[in-house]
Coordinates of C-alpha atoms and ligand atoms in Angstrom, one line a residue:
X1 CA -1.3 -28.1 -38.9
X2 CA 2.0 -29.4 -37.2
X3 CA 2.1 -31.8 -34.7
X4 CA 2.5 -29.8 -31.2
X5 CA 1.8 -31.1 -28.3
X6 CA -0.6 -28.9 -26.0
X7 CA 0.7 -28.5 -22.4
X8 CA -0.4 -31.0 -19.6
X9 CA -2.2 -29.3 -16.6
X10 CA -2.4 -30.0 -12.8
X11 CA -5.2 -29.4 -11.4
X12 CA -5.1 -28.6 -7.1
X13 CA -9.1 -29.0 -6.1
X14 CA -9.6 -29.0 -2.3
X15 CA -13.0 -29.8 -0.4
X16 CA -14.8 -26.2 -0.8
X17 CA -16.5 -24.3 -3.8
X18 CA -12.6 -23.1 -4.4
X19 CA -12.2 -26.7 -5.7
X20 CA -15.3 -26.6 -7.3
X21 CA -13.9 -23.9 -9.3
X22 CA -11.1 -25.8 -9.8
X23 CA -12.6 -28.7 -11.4
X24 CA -14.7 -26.0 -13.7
X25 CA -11.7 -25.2 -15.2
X26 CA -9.9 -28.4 -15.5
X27 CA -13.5 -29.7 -17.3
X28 CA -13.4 -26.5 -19.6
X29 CA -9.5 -27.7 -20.7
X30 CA -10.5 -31.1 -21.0
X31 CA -12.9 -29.7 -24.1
X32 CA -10.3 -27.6 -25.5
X33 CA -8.4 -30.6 -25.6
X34 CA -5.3 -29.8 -23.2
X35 CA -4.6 -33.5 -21.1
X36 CA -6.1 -32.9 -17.2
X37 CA -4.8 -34.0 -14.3
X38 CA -6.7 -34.0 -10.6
X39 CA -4.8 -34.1 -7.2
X40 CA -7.6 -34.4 -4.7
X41 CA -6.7 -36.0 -1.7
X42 CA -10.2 -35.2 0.1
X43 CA -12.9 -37.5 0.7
X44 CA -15.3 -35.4 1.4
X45 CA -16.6 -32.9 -0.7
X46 CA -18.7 -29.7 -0.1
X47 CA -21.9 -31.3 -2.4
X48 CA -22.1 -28.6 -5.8
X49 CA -18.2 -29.5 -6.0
X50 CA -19.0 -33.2 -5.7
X51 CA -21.0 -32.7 -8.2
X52 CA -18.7 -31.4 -10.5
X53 CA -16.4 -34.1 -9.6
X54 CA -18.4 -36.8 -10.2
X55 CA -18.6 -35.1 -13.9
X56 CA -15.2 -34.9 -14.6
X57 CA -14.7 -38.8 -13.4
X58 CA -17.4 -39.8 -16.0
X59 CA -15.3 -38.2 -18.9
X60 CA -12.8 -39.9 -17.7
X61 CA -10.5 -37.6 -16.5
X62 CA -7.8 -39.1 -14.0
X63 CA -7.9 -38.5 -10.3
X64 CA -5.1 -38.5 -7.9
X65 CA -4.6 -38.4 -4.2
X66 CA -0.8 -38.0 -4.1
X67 CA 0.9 -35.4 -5.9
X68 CA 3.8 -37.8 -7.9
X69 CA 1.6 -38.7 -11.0
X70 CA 1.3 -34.6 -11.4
X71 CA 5.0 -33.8 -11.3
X72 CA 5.5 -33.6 -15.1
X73 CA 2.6 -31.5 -15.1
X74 CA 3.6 -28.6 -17.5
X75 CA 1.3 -26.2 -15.1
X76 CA -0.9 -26.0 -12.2
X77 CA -4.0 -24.5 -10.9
X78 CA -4.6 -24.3 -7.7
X79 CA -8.4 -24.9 -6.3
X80 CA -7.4 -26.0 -3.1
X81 CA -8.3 -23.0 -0.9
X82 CA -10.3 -19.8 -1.0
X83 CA -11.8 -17.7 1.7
X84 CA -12.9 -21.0 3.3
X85 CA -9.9 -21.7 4.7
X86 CA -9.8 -21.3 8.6
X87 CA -6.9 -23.5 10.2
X88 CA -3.5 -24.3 9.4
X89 CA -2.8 -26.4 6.2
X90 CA -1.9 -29.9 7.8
X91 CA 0.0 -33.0 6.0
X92 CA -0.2 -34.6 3.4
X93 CA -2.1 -31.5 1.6
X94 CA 1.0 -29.1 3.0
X95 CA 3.7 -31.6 1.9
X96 CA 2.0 -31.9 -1.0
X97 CA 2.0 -27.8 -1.7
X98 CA 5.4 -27.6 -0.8
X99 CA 6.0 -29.8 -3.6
X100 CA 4.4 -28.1 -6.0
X101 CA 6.4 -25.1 -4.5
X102 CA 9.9 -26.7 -5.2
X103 CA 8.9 -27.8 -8.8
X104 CA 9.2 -24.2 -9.8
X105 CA 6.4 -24.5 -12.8
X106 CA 3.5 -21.9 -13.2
X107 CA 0.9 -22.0 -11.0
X108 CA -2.4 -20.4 -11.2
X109 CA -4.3 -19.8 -8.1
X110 CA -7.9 -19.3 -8.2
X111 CA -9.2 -16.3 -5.8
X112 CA -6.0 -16.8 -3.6
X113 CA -2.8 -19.1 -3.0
X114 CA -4.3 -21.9 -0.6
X115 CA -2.8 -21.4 2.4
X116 CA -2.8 -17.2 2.6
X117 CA -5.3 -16.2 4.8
X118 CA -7.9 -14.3 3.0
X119 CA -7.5 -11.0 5.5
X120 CA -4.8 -10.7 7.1
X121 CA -2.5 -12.7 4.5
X122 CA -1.0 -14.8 7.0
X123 CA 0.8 -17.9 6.0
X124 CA -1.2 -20.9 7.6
X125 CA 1.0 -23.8 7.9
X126 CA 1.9 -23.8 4.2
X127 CA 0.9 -21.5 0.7
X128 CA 1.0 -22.1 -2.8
X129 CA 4.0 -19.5 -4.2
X130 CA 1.5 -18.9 -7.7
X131 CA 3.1 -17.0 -10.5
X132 CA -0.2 -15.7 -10.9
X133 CA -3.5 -15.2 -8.9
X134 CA -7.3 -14.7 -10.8
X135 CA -9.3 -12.6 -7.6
X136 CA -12.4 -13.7 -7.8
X137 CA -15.3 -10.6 -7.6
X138 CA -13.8 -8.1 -5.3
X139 CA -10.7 -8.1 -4.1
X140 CA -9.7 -9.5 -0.7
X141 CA -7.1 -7.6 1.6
X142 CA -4.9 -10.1 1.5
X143 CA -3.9 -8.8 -1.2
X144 CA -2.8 -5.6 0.3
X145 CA -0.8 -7.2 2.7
X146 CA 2.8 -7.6 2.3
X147 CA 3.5 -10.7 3.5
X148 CA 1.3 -12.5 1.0
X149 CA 3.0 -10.8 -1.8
X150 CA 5.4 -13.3 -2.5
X151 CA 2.7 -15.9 -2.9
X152 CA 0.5 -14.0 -5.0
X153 CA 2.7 -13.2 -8.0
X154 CA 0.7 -11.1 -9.9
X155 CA -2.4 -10.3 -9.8
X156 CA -5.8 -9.8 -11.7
X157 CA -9.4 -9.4 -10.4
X158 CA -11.8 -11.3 -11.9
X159 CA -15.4 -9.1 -12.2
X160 CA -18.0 -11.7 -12.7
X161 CA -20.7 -9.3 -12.2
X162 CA -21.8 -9.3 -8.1
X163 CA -24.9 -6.9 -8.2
X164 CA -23.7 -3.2 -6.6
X165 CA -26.5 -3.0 -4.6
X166 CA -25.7 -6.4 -2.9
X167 CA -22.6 -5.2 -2.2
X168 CA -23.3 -1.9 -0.8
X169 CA -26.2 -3.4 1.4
X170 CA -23.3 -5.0 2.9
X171 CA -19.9 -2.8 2.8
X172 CA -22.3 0.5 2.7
X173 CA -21.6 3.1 -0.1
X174 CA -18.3 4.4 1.1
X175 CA -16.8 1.3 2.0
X176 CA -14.1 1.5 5.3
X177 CA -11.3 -0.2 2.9
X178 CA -10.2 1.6 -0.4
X179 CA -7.8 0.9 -2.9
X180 CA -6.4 4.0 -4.0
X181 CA -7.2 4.5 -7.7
X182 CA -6.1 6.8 -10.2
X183 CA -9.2 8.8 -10.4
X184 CA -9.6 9.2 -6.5
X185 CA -5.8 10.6 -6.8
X186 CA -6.2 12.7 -9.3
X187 CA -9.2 14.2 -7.4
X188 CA -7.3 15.9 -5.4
X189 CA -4.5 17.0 -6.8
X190 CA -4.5 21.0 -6.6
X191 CA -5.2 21.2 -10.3
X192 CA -6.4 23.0 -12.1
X193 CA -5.4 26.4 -10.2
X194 CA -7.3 29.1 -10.0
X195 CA -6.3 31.9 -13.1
X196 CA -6.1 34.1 -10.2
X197 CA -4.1 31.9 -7.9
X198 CA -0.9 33.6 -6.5
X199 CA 2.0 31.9 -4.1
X200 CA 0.5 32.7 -0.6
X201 CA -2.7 30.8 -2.3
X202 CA -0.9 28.1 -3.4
X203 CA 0.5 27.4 0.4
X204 CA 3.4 28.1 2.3
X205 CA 5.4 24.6 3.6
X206 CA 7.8 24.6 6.1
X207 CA 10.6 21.5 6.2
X208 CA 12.6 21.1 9.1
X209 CA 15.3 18.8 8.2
X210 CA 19.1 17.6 7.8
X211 CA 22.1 17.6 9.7
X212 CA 25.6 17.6 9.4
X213 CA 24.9 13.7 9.1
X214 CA 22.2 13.4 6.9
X215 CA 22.3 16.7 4.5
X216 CA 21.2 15.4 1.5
X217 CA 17.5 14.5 3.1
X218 CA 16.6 18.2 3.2
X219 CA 17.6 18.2 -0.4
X220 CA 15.6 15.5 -0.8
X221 CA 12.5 16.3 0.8
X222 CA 12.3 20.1 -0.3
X223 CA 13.0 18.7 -3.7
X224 CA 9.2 16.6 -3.0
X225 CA 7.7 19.8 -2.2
X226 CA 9.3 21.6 -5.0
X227 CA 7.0 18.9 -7.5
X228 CA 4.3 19.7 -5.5
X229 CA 3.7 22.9 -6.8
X230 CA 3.8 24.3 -3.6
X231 CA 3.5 28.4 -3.8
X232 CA 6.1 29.0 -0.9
X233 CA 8.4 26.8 0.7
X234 CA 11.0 27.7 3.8
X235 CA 13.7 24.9 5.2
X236 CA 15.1 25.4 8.3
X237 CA 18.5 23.6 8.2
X238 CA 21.7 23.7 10.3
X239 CA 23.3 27.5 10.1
X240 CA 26.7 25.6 8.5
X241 CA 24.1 23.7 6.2
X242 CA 22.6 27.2 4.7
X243 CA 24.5 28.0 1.5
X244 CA 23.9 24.4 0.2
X245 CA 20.7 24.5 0.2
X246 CA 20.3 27.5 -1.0
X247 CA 22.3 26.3 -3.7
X248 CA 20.4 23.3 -4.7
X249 CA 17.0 25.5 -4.3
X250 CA 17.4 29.0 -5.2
X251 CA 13.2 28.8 -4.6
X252 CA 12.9 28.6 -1.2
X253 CA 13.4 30.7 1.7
X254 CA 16.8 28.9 3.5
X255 CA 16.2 29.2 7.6
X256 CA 19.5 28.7 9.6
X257 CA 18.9 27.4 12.8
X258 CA 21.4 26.9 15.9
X259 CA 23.1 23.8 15.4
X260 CA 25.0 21.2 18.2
X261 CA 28.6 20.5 18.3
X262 CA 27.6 17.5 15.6
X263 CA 25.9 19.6 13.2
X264 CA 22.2 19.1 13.9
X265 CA 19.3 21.4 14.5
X266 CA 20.0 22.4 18.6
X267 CA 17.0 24.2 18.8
X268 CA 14.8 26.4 16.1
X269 CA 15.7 30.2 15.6
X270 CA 14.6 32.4 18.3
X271 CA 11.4 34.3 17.7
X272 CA 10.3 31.7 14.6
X273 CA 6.1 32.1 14.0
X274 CA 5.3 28.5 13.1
X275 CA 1.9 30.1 12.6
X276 CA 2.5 31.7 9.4
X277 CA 2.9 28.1 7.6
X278 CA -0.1 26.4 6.3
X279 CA 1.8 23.2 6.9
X280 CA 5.4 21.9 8.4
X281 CA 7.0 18.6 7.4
X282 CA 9.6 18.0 10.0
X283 CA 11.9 14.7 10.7
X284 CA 14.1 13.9 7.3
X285 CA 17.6 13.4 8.8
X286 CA 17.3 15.3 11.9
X287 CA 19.4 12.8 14.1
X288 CA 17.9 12.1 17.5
X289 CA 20.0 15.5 18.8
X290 CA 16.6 18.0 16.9
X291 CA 14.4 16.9 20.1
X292 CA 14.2 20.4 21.3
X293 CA 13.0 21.3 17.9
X294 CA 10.6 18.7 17.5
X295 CA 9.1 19.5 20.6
X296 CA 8.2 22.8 19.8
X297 CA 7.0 21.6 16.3
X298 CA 4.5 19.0 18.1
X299 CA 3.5 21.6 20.8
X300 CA 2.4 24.6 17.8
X301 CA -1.1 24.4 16.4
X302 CA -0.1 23.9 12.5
X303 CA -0.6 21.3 10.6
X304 CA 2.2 18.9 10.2
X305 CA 3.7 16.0 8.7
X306 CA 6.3 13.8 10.8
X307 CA 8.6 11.3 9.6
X308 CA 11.8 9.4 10.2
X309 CA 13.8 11.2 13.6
X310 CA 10.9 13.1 13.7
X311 CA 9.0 10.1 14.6
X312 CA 12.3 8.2 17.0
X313 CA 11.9 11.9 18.3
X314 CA 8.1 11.5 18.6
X315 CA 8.1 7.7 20.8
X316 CA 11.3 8.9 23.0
X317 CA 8.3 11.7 24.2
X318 CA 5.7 9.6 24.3
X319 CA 3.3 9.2 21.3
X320 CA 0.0 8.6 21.9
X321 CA -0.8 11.2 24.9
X322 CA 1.7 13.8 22.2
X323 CA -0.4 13.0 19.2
X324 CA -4.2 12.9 20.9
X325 CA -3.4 16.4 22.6
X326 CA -3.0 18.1 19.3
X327 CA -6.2 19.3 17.3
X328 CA -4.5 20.3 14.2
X329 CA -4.1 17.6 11.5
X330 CA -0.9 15.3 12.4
X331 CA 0.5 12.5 9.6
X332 CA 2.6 10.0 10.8
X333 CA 4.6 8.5 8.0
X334 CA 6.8 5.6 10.2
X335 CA 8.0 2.7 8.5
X336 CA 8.0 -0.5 10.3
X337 CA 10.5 -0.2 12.5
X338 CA 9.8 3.7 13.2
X339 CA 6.2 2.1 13.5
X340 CA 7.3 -0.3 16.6
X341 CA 9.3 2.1 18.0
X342 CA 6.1 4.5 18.3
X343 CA 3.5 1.7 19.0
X344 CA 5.5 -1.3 21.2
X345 CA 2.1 -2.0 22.3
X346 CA 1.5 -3.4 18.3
X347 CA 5.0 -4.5 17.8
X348 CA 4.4 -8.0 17.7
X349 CA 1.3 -7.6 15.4
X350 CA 2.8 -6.2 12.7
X351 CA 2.2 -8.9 10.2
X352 CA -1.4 -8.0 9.2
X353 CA 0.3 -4.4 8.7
X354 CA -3.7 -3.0 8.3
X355 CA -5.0 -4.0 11.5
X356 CA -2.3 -2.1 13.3
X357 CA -2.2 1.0 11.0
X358 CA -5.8 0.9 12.3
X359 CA -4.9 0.6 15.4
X360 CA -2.5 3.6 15.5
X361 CA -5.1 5.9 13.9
X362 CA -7.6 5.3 16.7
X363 CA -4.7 5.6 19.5
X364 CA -3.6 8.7 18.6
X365 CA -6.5 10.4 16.0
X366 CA -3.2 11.0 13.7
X367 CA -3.5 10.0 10.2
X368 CA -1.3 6.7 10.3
X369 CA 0.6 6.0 6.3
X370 CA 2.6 3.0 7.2
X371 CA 5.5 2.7 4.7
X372 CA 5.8 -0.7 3.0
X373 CA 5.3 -2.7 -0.1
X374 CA 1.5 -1.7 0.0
X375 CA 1.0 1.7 1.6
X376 CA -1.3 2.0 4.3
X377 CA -3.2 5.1 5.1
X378 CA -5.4 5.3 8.0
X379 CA -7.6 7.5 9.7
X380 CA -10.6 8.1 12.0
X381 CA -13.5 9.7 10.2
X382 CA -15.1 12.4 12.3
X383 CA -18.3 11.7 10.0
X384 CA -20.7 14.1 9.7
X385 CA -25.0 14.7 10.5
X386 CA -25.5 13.4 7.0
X387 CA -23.8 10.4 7.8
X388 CA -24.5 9.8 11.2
X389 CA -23.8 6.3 11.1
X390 CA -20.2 7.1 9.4
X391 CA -19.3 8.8 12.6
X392 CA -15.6 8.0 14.2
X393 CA -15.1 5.1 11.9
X394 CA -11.5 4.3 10.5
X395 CA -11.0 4.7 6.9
X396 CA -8.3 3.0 5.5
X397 CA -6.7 3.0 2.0
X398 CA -4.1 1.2 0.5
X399 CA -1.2 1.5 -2.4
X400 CA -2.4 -1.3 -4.6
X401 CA -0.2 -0.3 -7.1
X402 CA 4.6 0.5 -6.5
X403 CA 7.9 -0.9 -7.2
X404 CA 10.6 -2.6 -5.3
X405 CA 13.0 0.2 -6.5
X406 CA 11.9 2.4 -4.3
X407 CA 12.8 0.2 -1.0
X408 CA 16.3 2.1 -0.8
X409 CA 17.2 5.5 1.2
X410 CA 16.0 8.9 0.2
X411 CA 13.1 8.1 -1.2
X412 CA 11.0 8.3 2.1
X413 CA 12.1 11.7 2.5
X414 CA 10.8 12.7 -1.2
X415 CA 7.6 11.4 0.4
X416 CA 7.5 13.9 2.8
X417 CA 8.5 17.3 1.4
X418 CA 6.0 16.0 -1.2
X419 CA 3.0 15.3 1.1
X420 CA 3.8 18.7 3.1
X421 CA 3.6 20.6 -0.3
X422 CA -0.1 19.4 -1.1
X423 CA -1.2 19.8 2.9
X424 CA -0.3 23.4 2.8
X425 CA -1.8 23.8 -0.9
X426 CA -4.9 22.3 0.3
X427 CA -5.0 24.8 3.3
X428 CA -3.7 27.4 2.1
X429 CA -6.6 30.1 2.7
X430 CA -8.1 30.9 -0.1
X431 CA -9.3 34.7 -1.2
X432 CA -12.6 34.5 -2.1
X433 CA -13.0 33.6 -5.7
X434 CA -9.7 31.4 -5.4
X435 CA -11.1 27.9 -6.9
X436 CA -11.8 23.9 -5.4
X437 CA -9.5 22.8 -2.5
X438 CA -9.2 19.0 -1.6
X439 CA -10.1 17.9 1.7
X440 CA -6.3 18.1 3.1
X441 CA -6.4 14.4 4.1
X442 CA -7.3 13.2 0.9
X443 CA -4.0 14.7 -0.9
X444 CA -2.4 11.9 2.0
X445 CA -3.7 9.2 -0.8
X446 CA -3.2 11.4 -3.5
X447 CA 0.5 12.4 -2.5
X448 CA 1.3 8.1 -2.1
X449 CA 0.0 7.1 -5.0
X450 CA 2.2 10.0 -7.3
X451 CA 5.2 8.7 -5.2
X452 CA 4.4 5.2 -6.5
X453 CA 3.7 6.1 -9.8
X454 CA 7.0 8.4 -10.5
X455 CA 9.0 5.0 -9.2
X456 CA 7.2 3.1 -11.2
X457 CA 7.8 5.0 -14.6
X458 CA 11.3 5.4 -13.2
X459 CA 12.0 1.9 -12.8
X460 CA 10.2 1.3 -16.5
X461 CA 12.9 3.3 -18.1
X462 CA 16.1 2.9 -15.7
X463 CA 15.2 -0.8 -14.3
X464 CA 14.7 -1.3 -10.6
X465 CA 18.1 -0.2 -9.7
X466 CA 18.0 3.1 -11.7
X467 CA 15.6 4.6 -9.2
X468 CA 17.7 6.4 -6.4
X469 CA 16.0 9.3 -4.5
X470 CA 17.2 12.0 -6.7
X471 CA 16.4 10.5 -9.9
X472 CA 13.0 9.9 -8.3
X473 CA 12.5 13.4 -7.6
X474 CA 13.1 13.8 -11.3
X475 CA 10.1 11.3 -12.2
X476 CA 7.0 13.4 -9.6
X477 CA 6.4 15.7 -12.9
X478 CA 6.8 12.9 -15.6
X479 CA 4.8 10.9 -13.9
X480 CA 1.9 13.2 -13.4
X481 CA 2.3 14.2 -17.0
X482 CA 0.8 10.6 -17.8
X483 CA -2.6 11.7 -16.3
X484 CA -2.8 15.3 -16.4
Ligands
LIG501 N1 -19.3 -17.3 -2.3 C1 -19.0 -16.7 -3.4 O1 -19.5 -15.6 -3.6 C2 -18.3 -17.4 -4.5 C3 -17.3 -18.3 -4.1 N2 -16.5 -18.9 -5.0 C4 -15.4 -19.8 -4.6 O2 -15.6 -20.4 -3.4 C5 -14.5 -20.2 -2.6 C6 -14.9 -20.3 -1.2 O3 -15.6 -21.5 -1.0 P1 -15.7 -22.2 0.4 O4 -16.5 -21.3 1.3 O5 -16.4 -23.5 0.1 O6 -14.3 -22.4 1.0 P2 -13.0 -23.1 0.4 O7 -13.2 -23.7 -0.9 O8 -11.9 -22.0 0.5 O9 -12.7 -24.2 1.4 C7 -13.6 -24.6 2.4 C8 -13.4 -26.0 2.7 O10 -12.1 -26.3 3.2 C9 -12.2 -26.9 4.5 N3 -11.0 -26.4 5.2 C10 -10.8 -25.1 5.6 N4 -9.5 -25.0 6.2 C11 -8.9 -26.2 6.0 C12 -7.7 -26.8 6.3 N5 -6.7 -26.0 6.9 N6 -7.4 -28.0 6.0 C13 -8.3 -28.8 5.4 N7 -9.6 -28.4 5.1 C14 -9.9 -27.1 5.4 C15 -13.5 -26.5 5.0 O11 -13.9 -27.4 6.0 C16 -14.4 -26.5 3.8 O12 -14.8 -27.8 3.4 C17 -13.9 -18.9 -3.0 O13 -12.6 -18.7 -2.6 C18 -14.1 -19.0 -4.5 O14 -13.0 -19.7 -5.1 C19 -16.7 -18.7 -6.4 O15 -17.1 -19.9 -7.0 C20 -17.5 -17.5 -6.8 C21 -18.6 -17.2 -5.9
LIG502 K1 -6.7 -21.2 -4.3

């Protein structure tokens, strides 16, 4: 065989069983013949990872407490902290991470980067920045959090076979946390449709959108809906903004309203029935001029999705008495700063971005989708006399799964004309024999993780930058073409 030389490995352990992990793997290396190294500054360790270390010491396996004889390491793992850790990282183990940090080499963290908080994915003191991170048995919701993101790298769960029922005895059988997964999105898409399904089954969406200013988000948004499948769909516009969307959409029913001396929506058409929608999406590039509009919108009893000036609209009124007055089904889709600016009361919490999605959804009874790098969707669960003990819980899921090309403009409001179409296909009534319809907070998941997936298949084919809002609008069928 030729003469290569196998690659030297640092090994991170820290007092816990994180570190006793740690040395696990640096004893399995050791066999496979790859030359270990040990940075351990601790002298006290928890006693089954003493144990292990007093192993690897009799093979003769070298120990450090500073991190200089591990510099030429080739690559690290990190056992220095898993969920055990509950305080700020203090010198010399942070100086010593930081290192490791500036060295730019791989680094494999084992359950977490030491120094993430397993939770909330705060930063304490210091973190590991790991190329890569092995979760260990289920997944902790740190890594749903954005701000650990940079510090995970990427990321694989490691099953290693924790019995179901011990978990259910302890997160129940619906657990309050979900990742949303393929097959739970899929659920509810409205597919397959009924052979006898015709438009006014299918739903009829109203956007309320644009202005002078912003006209190409009411392209954009119908454009969502139109990929939705959505049997009817109306957009009230500006009047001046009327032909052009009726030329971009020759589909949908084009609603002129009165407009201000700026071009945006002054007020909605006289004698407009809101009721006849299933659902309205309202906000995309309304400018803060469409409060008159909006008003109406929050004040009618439909069903409705509310996003960007929509929502500035929303927390110049006054959000939570607004939002807990209504009975019909409200989605807030905000993204951080639209977030603060309609919760200031969470404004300074924002970093553990589930806690105050949470927070929202029991302020307000609105289902919450905070916009980010990891959607987060939550609600309150009325529960029901079969579950009793479910009853007014908050249910959260989250995105595990997007790209970074879709943080530019446009793509929000893709979002939303999207979401609108499968609310009012869910409750769209039915004629009798018309087939299943999803439960029309469920298509909130099911409408974030499609979003996701088109960007991603975008980004696949056109890179990261090839994904503006249009050419994500082109992906929503593509993308579902994958599954369905
Ligand atoms: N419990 C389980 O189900 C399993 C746990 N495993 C491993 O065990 C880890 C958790 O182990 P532990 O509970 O021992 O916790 P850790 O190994 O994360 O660390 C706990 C130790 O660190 C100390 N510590 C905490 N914060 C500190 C700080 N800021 N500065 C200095 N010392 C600090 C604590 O006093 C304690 O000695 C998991 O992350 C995982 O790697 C796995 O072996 C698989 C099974
Ligand atoms: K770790």
């Amino acid at each position: 065989m030729g003469n290569f030389q196998l690659p030297a490995i640092g090994v991170l352990v820290g007092p816990g069983h994180n570190g006793g992990d740690a040395l696990v793997v640096a004893r399995e290396l050791h066999f496979q013949g790859f030359p270990v190294f040990v940075y351990c500054p601790f002298s006290k360790l928890k006693e089954l990872t003493g144990c292990h270390a007093e192993y690897l010491r009799s093979l003769n396996i070298p120990f450090f407490d500073t991190i200089e004889p591990l510099k030429n390491c080739d690559l690290f793992i990190d056992g220095l902290f898993g969920f055990g850790l509950e305080r700020e990282i203090n010198a010399p183990v942070s100086t010593a991470i930081d290192e490791i940090n500036q060295l730019n080499k791989p680094v494999f963290s084992i359950d977490i980067p030491s120094g993430i908080h397993t939770d909330t994915g705060e930063v304490l003191g210091t973190a590991i920045r790991a190329t890569h991170t092995f979760c260990l048995g289920l997944w902790k919701l740190a890594f749903l959090q954005d701000r650990a993101l940079e510090y995970v790298g990427t990321s694989e769960l490691i099953d290693f076979d924790i019995p179901l029922a011990d978990i259910v005895a302890i997160l129940g059988d619906f657990p309050a946390v979900q990742r949303i997964t393929k097959a739970s999105a899929i659920q509810s898409l409205p597919l397959p449709r009924s052979p006898i399904a015709h438009k006014y089954t299918n739903g009829h969406l109203l956007i309320i959108a644009g202005s002078a200013r912003y006209n190409g988000a009411a392209i954009l948004s119908a454009l969502g809906a139109r990929a939705s499948g959505v049997g009817m769909l109306s957009i009230a516009v500006p009047e001046s903004m009327k032909p052009m969307l009726s030329n971009q959409l020759p589909e949908a029913l084009v609603i002129g309203c009165p407009e201000t001396s700026n071009g945006a929506i002054k007020d909605l058409p006289v004698g407009i029935d809101l009721g006849i929608y299933d659902a309205i999406a309202c906000g995309p590039g309304l400018t803060l001029e469409a409060a008159i509009a909006v008003e109406s919108v929050l004040e009618c009893d439909r069903p409705l999705v509310i996003d960007a000036d929509g929502l500035n609209i929303l927390a110049q009124l006054g959000t939570v008495p607004i939002l807990s007055e209504r009975s019909a089904l409200t989605v807030i889709t905000p993204h951080p700063g639209e977030f603060k600016r309609l919760f200031p009361e969470l404004a300074d919490k924002m970093g553990d971005r589930i806690a105050v999605t949470q927070q929202a959804a029991q302020l307000t009874g609105a289902v919450v989708l905070l916009k980010g790098a990891r959607v987060c969707i939550c609600s309150v669960d009325e529960g029901d006399s079969l579950r009793d003990s479910y009853a007014s819980r908050t249910i959260t899921y989250l995105n595990p799964e997007s790209t970074p090309a879709l943080a530019r403009g446009g793509s929000g409001d893709v979002l939303t004309g999207l979401l609108g179409g499968l609310i009012a296909s869910a409750l769209a009534k039915p004629s009798k024999r018309i087939g299943r319809k999803s439960p029309p907070k469920s298509v909130v998941e099911t409408a974030v993780w499609w979003h996701a997936r088109a960007g991603i298949m975008a980004a696949k084919e056109r890179t990261e930058l090839g994904v503006d809002a249009f050419t994500l609008t082109q992906y929503l069928i593509p993308a579902l073409r994958e599954f369905y």
